[in-house]
PDB file of C-alpha atoms in Angstrom:
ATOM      1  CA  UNK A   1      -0.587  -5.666  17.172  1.00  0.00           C
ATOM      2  CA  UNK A   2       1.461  -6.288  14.167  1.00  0.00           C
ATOM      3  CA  UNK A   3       2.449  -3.170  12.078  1.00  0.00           C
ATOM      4  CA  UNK A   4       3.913  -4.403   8.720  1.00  0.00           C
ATOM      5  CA  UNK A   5       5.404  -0.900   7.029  1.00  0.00           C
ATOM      6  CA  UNK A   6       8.789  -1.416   5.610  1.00  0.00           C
ATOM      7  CA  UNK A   7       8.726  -1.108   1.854  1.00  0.00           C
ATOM      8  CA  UNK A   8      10.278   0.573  -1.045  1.00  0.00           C
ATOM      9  CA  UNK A   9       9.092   2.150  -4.488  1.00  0.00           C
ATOM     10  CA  UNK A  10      11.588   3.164  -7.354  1.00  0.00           C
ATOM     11  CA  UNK A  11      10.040   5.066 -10.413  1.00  0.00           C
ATOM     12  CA  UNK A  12      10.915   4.737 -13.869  1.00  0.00           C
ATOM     13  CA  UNK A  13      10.570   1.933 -16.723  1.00  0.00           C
ATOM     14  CA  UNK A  14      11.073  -1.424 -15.551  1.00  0.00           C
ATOM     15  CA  UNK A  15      13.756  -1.830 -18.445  1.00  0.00           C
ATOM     16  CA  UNK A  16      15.370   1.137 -16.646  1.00  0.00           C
ATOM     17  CA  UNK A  17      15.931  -0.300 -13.209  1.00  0.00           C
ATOM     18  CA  UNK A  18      18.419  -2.180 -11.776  1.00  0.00           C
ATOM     19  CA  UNK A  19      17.131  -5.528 -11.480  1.00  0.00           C
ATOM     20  CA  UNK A  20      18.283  -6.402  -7.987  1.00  0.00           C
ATOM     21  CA  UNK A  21      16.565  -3.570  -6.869  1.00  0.00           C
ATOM     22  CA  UNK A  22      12.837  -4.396  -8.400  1.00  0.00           C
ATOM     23  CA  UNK A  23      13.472  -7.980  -7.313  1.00  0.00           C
ATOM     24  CA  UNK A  24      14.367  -6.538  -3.770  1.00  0.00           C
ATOM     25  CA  UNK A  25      11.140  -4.274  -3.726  1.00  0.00           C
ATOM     26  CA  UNK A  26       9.128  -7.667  -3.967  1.00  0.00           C
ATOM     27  CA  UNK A  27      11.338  -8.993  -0.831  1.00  0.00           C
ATOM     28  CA  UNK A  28      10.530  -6.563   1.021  1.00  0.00           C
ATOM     29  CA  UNK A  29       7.228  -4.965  -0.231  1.00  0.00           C
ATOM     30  CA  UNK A  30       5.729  -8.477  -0.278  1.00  0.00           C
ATOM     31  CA  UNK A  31       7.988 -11.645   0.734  1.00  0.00           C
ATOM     32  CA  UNK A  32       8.871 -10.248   4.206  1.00  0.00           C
ATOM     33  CA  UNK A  33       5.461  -9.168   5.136  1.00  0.00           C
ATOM     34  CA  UNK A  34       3.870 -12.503   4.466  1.00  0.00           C
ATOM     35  CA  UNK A  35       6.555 -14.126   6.443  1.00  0.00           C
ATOM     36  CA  UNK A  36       6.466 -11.781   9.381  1.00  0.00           C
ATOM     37  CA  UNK A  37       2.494 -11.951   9.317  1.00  0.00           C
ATOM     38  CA  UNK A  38       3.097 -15.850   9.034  1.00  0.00           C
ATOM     39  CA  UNK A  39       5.418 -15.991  11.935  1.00  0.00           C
ATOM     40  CA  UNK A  40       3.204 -13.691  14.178  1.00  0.00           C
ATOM     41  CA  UNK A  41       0.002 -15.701  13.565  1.00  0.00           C
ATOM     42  CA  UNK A  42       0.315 -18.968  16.406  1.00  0.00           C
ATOM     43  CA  UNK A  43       0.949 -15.542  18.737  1.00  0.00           C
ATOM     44  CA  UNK A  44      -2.024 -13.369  18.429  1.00  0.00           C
ATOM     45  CA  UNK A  45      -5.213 -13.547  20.245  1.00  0.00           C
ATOM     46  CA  UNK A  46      -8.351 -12.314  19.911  1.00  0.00           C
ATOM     47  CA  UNK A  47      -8.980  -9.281  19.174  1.00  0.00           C
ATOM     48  CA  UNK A  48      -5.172  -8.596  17.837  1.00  0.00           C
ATOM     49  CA  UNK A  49      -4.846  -6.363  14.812  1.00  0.00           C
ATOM     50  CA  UNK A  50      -2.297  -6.286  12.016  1.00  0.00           C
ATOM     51  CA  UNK A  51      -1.648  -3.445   9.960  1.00  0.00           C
ATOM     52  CA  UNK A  52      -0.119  -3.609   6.422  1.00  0.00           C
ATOM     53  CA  UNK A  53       1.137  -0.605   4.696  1.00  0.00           C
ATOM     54  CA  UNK A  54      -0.314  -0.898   1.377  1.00  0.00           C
ATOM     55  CA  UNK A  55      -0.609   1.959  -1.062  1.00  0.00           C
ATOM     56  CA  UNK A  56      -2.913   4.208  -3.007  1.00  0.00           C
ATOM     57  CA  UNK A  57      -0.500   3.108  -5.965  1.00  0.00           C
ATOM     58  CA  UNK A  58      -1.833  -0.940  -6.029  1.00  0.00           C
ATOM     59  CA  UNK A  59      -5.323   0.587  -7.181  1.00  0.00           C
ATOM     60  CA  UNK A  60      -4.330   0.235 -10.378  1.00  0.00           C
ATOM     61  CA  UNK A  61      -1.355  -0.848 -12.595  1.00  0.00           C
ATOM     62  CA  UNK A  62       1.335   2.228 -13.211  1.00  0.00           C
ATOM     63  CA  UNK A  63       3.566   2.723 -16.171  1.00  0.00           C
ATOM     64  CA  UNK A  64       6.943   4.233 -14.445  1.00  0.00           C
ATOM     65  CA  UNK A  65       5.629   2.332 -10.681  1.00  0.00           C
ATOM     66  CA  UNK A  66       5.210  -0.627 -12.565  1.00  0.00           C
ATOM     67  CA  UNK A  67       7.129  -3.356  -9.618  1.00  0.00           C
ATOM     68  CA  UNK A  68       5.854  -1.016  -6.887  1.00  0.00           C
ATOM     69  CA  UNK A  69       2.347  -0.980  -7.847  1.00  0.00           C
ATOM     70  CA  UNK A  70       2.226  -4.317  -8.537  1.00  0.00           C
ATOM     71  CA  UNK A  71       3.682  -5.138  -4.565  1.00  0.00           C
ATOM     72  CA  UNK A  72       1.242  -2.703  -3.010  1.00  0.00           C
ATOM     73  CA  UNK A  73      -1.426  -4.661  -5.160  1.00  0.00           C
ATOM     74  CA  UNK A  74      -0.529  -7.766  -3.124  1.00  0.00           C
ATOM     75  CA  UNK A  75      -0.366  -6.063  -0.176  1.00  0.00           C
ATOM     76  CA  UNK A  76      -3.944  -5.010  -0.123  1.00  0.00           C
ATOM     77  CA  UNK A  77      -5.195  -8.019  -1.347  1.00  0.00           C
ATOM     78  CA  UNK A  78      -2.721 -10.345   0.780  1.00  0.00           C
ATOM     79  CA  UNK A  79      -4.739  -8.032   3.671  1.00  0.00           C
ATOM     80  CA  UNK A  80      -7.999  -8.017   2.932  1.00  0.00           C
ATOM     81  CA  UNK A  81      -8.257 -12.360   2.169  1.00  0.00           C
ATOM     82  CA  UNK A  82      -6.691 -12.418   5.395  1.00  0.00           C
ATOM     83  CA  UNK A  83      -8.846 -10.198   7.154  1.00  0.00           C
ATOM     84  CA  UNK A  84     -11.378 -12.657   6.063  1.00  0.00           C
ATOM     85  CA  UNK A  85      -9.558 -15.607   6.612  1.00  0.00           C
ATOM     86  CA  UNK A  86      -9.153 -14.564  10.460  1.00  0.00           C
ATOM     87  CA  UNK A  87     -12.083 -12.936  11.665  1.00  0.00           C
ATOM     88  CA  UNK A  88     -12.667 -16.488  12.907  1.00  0.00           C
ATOM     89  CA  UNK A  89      -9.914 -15.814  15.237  1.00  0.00           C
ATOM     90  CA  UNK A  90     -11.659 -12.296  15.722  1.00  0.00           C
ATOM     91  CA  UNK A  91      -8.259 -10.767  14.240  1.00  0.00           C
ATOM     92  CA  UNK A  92      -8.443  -8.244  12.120  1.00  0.00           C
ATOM     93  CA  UNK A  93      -6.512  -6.636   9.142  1.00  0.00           C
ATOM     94  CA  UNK A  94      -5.823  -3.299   7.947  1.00  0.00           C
ATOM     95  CA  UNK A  95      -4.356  -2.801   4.515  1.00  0.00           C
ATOM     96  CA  UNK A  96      -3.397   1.388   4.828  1.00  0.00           C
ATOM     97  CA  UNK A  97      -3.613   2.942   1.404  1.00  0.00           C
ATOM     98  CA  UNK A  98      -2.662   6.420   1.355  1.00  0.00           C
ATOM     99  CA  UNK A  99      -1.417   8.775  -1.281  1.00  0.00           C
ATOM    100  CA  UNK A 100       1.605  10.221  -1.064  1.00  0.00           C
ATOM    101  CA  UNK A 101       3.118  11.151   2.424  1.00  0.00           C
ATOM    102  CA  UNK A 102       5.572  13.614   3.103  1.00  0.00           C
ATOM    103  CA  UNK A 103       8.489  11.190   4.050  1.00  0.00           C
ATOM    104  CA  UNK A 104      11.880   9.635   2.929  1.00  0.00           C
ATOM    105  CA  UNK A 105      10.508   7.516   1.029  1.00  0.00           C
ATOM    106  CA  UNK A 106      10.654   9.802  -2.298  1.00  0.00           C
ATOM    107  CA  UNK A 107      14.247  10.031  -1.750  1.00  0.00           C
ATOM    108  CA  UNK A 108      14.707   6.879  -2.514  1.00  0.00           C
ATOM    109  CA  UNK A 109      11.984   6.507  -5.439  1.00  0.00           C
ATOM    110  CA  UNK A 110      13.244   9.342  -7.344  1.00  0.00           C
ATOM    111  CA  UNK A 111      16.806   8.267  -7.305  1.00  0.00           C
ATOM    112  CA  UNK A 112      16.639   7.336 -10.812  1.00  0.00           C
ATOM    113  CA  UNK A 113      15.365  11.159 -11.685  1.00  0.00           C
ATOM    114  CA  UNK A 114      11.981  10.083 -12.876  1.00  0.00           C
ATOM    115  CA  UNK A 115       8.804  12.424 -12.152  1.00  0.00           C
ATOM    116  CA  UNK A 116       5.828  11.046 -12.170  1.00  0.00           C
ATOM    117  CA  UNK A 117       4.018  14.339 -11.980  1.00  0.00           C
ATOM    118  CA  UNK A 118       4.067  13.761  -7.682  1.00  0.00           C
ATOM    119  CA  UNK A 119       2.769  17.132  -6.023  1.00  0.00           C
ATOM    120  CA  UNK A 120       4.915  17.022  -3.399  1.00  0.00           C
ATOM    121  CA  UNK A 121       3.280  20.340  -1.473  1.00  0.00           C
ATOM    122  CA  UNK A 122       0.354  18.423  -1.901  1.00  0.00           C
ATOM    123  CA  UNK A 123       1.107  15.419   0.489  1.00  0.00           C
ATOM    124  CA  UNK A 124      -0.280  13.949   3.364  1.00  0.00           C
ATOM    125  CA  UNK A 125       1.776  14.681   6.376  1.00  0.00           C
ATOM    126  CA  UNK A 126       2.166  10.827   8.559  1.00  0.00           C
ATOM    127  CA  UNK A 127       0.748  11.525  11.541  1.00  0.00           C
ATOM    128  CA  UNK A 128      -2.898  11.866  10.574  1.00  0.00           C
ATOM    129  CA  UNK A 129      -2.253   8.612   7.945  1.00  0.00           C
ATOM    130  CA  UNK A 130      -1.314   7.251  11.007  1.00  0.00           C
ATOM    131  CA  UNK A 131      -3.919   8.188  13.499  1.00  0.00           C
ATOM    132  CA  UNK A 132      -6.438   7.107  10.476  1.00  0.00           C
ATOM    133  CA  UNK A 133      -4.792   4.078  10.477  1.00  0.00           C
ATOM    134  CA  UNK A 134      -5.259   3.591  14.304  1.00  0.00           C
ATOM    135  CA  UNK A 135      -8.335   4.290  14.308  1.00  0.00           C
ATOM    136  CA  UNK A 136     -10.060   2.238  10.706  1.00  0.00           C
ATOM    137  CA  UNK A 137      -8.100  -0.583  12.562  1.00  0.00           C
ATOM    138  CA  UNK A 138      -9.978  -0.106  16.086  1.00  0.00           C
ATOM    139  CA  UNK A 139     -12.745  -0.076  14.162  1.00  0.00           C
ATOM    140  CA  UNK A 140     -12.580  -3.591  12.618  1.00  0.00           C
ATOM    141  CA  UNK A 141     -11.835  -1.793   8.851  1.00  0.00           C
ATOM    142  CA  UNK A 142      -9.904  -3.893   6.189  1.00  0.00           C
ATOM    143  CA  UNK A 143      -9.040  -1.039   4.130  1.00  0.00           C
ATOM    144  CA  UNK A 144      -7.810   2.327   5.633  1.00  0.00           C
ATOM    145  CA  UNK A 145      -8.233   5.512   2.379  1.00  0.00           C
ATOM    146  CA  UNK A 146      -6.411   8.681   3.700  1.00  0.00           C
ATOM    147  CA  UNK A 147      -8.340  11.817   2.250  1.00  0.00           C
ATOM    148  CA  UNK A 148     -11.240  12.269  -0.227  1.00  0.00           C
ATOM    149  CA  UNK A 149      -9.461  12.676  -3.292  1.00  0.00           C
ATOM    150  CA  UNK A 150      -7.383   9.194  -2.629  1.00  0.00           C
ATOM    151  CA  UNK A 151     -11.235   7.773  -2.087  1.00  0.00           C
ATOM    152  CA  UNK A 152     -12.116   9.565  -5.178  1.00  0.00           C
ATOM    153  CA  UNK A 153      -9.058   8.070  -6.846  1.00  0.00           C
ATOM    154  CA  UNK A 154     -10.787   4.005  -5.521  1.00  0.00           C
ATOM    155  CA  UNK A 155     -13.966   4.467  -6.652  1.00  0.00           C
ATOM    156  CA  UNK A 156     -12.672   5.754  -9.981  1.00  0.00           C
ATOM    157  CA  UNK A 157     -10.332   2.796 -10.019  1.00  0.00           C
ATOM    158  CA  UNK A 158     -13.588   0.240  -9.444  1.00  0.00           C
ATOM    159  CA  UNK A 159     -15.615   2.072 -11.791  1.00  0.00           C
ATOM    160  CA  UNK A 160     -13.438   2.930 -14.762  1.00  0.00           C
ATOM    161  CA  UNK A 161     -11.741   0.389 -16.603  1.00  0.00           C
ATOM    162  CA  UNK A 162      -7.586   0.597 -16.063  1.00  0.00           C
ATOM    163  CA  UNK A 163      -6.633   0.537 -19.178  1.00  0.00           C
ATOM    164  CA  UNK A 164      -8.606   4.317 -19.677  1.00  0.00           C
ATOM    165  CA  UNK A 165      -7.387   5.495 -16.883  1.00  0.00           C
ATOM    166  CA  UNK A 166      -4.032   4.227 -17.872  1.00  0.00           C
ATOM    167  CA  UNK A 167      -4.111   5.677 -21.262  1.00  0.00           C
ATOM    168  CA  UNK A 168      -4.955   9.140 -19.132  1.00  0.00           C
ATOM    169  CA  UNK A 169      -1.624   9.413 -17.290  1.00  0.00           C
ATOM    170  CA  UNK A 170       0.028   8.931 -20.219  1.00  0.00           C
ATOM    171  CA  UNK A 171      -0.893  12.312 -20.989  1.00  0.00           C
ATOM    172  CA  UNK A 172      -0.640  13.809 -17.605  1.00  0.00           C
ATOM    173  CA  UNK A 173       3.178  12.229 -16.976  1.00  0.00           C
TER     174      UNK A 173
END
């Protein structure tokens, strides 16, 4: 089993961030993953899983997420083509999109003091992400949604066009 989940996310306006620091979201976020999945490939037999920490955010394009949203994008769509690219190989792939999860990783986002109107009381707590994960993996699942509004959140996202629900959080943030 492969478990690809480093990754960072700043918020705020791209013309806001330090540039090494977007361009070092995509190294990580989506550069290293590729090459780690690359270099773990010849190795893996049947039935081998990877797992790639994607996120609720690459649903849809986000103003203030703009270079973290667009990695997580790749991420789950990096995951699922591959998914289908190896179930040849009966190896299967798991992009993980949850919302937010009570960890670190805010500490990081937020350093530039932008809110993007993040409930933080409101977050999933990692071990049942995890044990979600585990399990929508077992079960041969190329997508893994924590909680019903995040699934809510999807089917809006395939339903209503992004640039409506874009013009929404406008309003919200």
């Amino acid at each position: 089993m492969l478990v690809n989940s480093a990754g960072y996310g700043l918020m705020g306006a791209v013309e806001d961030l330090d540039l090494e620091e977007q361009l070092g979201m995509l190294t990580t976020n989506c550069e290293a993953l590729t090459r780690l999945t690359c270099l773990c490939l010849p190795y893996m037999r049947r039935n081998s899983r990877i797992i790639n920490m994607a996120s609720s955010a690459g649903f849809i394009p986000r103003a203030g997420f703009a270079v973290y949203a667009a990695t997580k994008a790749y991420v789950l769509r990096f995951s699922r083509a591959l998914n289908e690219e190896l179930r040849y190989r009966s190896i299967y792939v798991t992009a993980v999109c949850p919302g937010p999860v009570d960890t670190e990783f805010f500490e990081t986002a937020d350093q530039y003091g932008t809110d993007l109107g993040i409930n933080r009381r409101s977050m999933a707590q990692p071990e049942p992400v995890v044990e979600k994960a585990l399990r929508d993996s077992y079960l041969k699942k190329d997508m893994s949604v924590y909680s019903l509004p995040v699934k809510a959140f999807h089917v809006l996202t395939r339903l209503v066009p992004h640039r409506a629900i874009m013009a929404v959080t406008r309003y919200i943030d």
